[in-house]
PDB file of C-alpha atoms in Angstrom:
ATOM      1  CA  UNK A   1     -52.073  -1.303 -25.086  1.00 53.00           C
ATOM      2  CA  UNK A   2     -48.842  -2.944 -24.139  1.00 55.00           C
ATOM      3  CA  UNK A   3     -45.465  -2.237 -25.591  1.00 58.00           C
ATOM      4  CA  UNK A   4     -44.922  -5.863 -26.517  1.00 59.00           C
ATOM      5  CA  UNK A   5     -41.921  -6.256 -24.220  1.00 59.00           C
ATOM      6  CA  UNK A   6     -42.814  -8.932 -21.682  1.00 58.00           C
ATOM      7  CA  UNK A   7     -39.573  -8.713 -19.686  1.00 58.00           C
ATOM      8  CA  UNK A   8     -39.461  -4.949 -19.332  1.00 63.00           C
ATOM      9  CA  UNK A   9     -37.865  -3.928 -16.039  1.00 63.00           C
ATOM     10  CA  UNK A  10     -36.320  -7.349 -15.500  1.00 64.00           C
ATOM     11  CA  UNK A  11     -32.776  -8.589 -15.623  1.00 67.00           C
ATOM     12  CA  UNK A  12     -31.237 -11.980 -16.086  1.00 68.00           C
ATOM     13  CA  UNK A  13     -31.501 -13.981 -12.880  1.00 63.00           C
ATOM     14  CA  UNK A  14     -34.227 -11.796 -11.405  1.00 63.00           C
ATOM     15  CA  UNK A  15     -37.380 -13.387 -10.188  1.00 61.00           C
ATOM     16  CA  UNK A  16     -39.095 -14.929  -7.234  1.00 60.00           C
ATOM     17  CA  UNK A  17     -37.123 -18.170  -7.403  1.00 55.00           C
ATOM     18  CA  UNK A  18     -34.813 -17.501  -4.428  1.00 53.00           C
ATOM     19  CA  UNK A  19     -32.666 -20.225  -2.878  1.00 55.00           C
ATOM     20  CA  UNK A  20     -35.074 -22.973  -3.831  1.00 58.00           C
ATOM     21  CA  UNK A  21     -34.015 -22.566  -7.456  1.00 63.00           C
ATOM     22  CA  UNK A  22     -30.320 -21.804  -6.883  1.00 66.00           C
ATOM     23  CA  UNK A  23     -29.602 -24.272  -4.108  1.00 72.00           C
ATOM     24  CA  UNK A  24     -28.449 -23.748  -0.565  1.00 78.00           C
ATOM     25  CA  UNK A  25     -25.677 -21.248   0.149  1.00 80.00           C
ATOM     26  CA  UNK A  26     -22.465 -22.656   1.617  1.00 83.00           C
ATOM     27  CA  UNK A  27     -21.844 -21.889   5.290  1.00 91.00           C
ATOM     28  CA  UNK A  28     -19.736 -18.732   5.589  1.00 93.00           C
ATOM     29  CA  UNK A  29     -17.176 -17.379   8.049  1.00 94.00           C
ATOM     30  CA  UNK A  30     -16.013 -13.736   8.331  1.00 95.00           C
ATOM     31  CA  UNK A  31     -12.304 -13.093   8.890  1.00 95.00           C
ATOM     32  CA  UNK A  32     -10.803  -9.749   9.982  1.00 96.00           C
ATOM     33  CA  UNK A  33      -7.741  -8.348   8.194  1.00 97.00           C
ATOM     34  CA  UNK A  34      -5.829  -5.166   9.156  1.00 96.00           C
ATOM     35  CA  UNK A  35      -3.513  -3.072   6.990  1.00 95.00           C
ATOM     36  CA  UNK A  36      -0.662  -0.776   8.137  1.00 94.00           C
ATOM     37  CA  UNK A  37      -3.153   2.135   8.230  1.00 95.00           C
ATOM     38  CA  UNK A  38      -5.246   0.097  10.713  1.00 94.00           C
ATOM     39  CA  UNK A  39      -8.200  -0.277   8.334  1.00 95.00           C
ATOM     40  CA  UNK A  40     -10.207  -3.387   9.141  1.00 96.00           C
ATOM     41  CA  UNK A  41     -11.613  -5.488   6.317  1.00 95.00           C
ATOM     42  CA  UNK A  42     -13.958  -8.416   6.985  1.00 96.00           C
ATOM     43  CA  UNK A  43     -14.424 -10.542   3.840  1.00 96.00           C
ATOM     44  CA  UNK A  44     -16.433 -13.734   4.119  1.00 94.00           C
ATOM     45  CA  UNK A  45     -15.191 -17.126   3.026  1.00 94.00           C
ATOM     46  CA  UNK A  46     -16.787 -20.536   2.746  1.00 92.00           C
ATOM     47  CA  UNK A  47     -16.213 -22.287   6.062  1.00 91.00           C
ATOM     48  CA  UNK A  48     -14.323 -25.124   4.377  1.00 92.00           C
ATOM     49  CA  UNK A  49     -12.154 -22.832   2.183  1.00 91.00           C
ATOM     50  CA  UNK A  50      -8.530 -21.960   2.961  1.00 93.00           C
ATOM     51  CA  UNK A  51      -8.235 -18.380   4.243  1.00 94.00           C
ATOM     52  CA  UNK A  52      -5.342 -16.470   2.600  1.00 95.00           C
ATOM     53  CA  UNK A  53      -2.590 -14.949   4.749  1.00 95.00           C
ATOM     54  CA  UNK A  54      -2.838 -11.544   3.027  1.00 95.00           C
ATOM     55  CA  UNK A  55      -5.777  -9.566   1.678  1.00 95.00           C
ATOM     56  CA  UNK A  56      -5.726  -6.236  -0.206  1.00 95.00           C
ATOM     57  CA  UNK A  57      -7.259  -3.393   1.805  1.00 95.00           C
ATOM     58  CA  UNK A  58     -10.165  -1.949  -0.230  1.00 95.00           C
ATOM     59  CA  UNK A  59      -9.663   1.521   1.309  1.00 94.00           C
ATOM     60  CA  UNK A  60      -5.943   2.131   0.704  1.00 93.00           C
ATOM     61  CA  UNK A  61      -4.742  -0.865  -1.360  1.00 92.00           C
ATOM     62  CA  UNK A  62      -2.042  -1.939   1.114  1.00 94.00           C
ATOM     63  CA  UNK A  63      -1.661  -5.608   2.033  1.00 95.00           C
ATOM     64  CA  UNK A  64      -3.604  -6.596   5.156  1.00 96.00           C
ATOM     65  CA  UNK A  65      -2.977  -9.473   7.557  1.00 96.00           C
ATOM     66  CA  UNK A  66      -4.948 -11.224  10.278  1.00 95.00           C
ATOM     67  CA  UNK A  67      -2.741  -9.999  13.166  1.00 94.00           C
ATOM     68  CA  UNK A  68      -4.088  -6.624  14.335  1.00 92.00           C
ATOM     69  CA  UNK A  69      -0.981  -5.953  16.451  1.00 93.00           C
ATOM     70  CA  UNK A  70       1.482  -6.582  13.600  1.00 93.00           C
ATOM     71  CA  UNK A  71      -0.039  -5.800  10.193  1.00 94.00           C
ATOM     72  CA  UNK A  72       2.158  -6.400   7.126  1.00 94.00           C
ATOM     73  CA  UNK A  73       4.537  -3.605   6.178  1.00 93.00           C
ATOM     74  CA  UNK A  74       3.695  -1.566   3.077  1.00 91.00           C
ATOM     75  CA  UNK A  75       5.636  -2.634  -0.026  1.00 89.00           C
ATOM     76  CA  UNK A  76       8.700  -0.584  -0.906  1.00 89.00           C
ATOM     77  CA  UNK A  77       8.139   1.580  -3.960  1.00 86.00           C
ATOM     78  CA  UNK A  78      11.306   2.171  -5.906  1.00 84.00           C
ATOM     79  CA  UNK A  79      11.516   5.501  -7.722  1.00 87.00           C
ATOM     80  CA  UNK A  80      11.283   5.613 -11.494  1.00 89.00           C
ATOM     81  CA  UNK A  81      14.606   4.924 -13.191  1.00 90.00           C
ATOM     82  CA  UNK A  82      15.601   6.475 -16.471  1.00 92.00           C
ATOM     83  CA  UNK A  83      17.295   4.552 -19.253  1.00 90.00           C
ATOM     84  CA  UNK A  84      20.545   6.291 -18.354  1.00 86.00           C
ATOM     85  CA  UNK A  85      20.287   5.074 -14.749  1.00 87.00           C
ATOM     86  CA  UNK A  86      19.967   1.473 -15.943  1.00 87.00           C
ATOM     87  CA  UNK A  87      22.948   1.905 -18.297  1.00 84.00           C
ATOM     88  CA  UNK A  88      25.050   3.349 -15.457  1.00 85.00           C
ATOM     89  CA  UNK A  89      24.231   0.271 -13.361  1.00 87.00           C
ATOM     90  CA  UNK A  90      25.670  -1.980 -16.082  1.00 89.00           C
ATOM     91  CA  UNK A  91      28.661   0.117 -17.218  1.00 87.00           C
ATOM     92  CA  UNK A  92      31.370   1.924 -15.310  1.00 88.00           C
ATOM     93  CA  UNK A  93      32.412   5.444 -16.306  1.00 87.00           C
ATOM     94  CA  UNK A  94      35.635   3.980 -17.714  1.00 91.00           C
ATOM     95  CA  UNK A  95      33.672   1.556 -19.954  1.00 89.00           C
ATOM     96  CA  UNK A  96      31.358   4.363 -21.069  1.00 86.00           C
ATOM     97  CA  UNK A  97      34.263   6.601 -22.068  1.00 90.00           C
ATOM     98  CA  UNK A  98      35.900   3.751 -24.010  1.00 92.00           C
ATOM     99  CA  UNK A  99      32.664   3.028 -25.927  1.00 89.00           C
ATOM    100  CA  UNK A 100      32.155   6.742 -26.635  1.00 89.00           C
ATOM    101  CA  UNK A 101      35.706   7.155 -27.906  1.00 92.00           C
ATOM    102  CA  UNK A 102      35.298   4.118 -30.164  1.00 91.00           C
ATOM    103  CA  UNK A 103      32.074   5.505 -31.643  1.00 88.00           C
ATOM    104  CA  UNK A 104      33.592   8.975 -32.141  1.00 90.00           C
ATOM    105  CA  UNK A 105      36.648   7.471 -33.841  1.00 89.00           C
ATOM    106  CA  UNK A 106      34.372   5.592 -36.275  1.00 87.00           C
ATOM    107  CA  UNK A 107      32.535   8.806 -37.080  1.00 88.00           C
ATOM    108  CA  UNK A 108      35.767  10.688 -37.610  1.00 88.00           C
ATOM    109  CA  UNK A 109      37.016   8.001 -39.977  1.00 88.00           C
ATOM    110  CA  UNK A 110      33.608   7.790 -41.640  1.00 78.00           C
ATOM    111  CA  UNK A 111      33.370   4.069 -40.800  1.00 61.00           C
ATOM    112  CA  UNK A 112      29.966   4.261 -39.127  1.00 53.00           C
ATOM    113  CA  UNK A 113      28.203   0.921 -38.675  1.00 59.00           C
ATOM    114  CA  UNK A 114      24.890   2.699 -39.234  1.00 60.00           C
TER     115      UNK A 114
END
């Protein structure tokens, strides 16, 4: 007695068709890329496709280039900035004190804009 499921153990696209059903594969070329950690990655591209200058290293995530002697430098990671750090970039201490005094004066006079 069967379970009534004729495609049990199969998946979409599975079968004995092979390349005859899907068509011929495009000619491929493998290109080596090296990252700053000297990891080599060899993705394949269609022979008539444009090969990119940079490729992400699958091992460490750094950018990789085709020149083994001079791989691309790792990107600079800037540290996390707080809101206060961004405010200090836009305002001088003198401006900050003037704004603070203005707000305190409004509170003292009970003329708060809030």
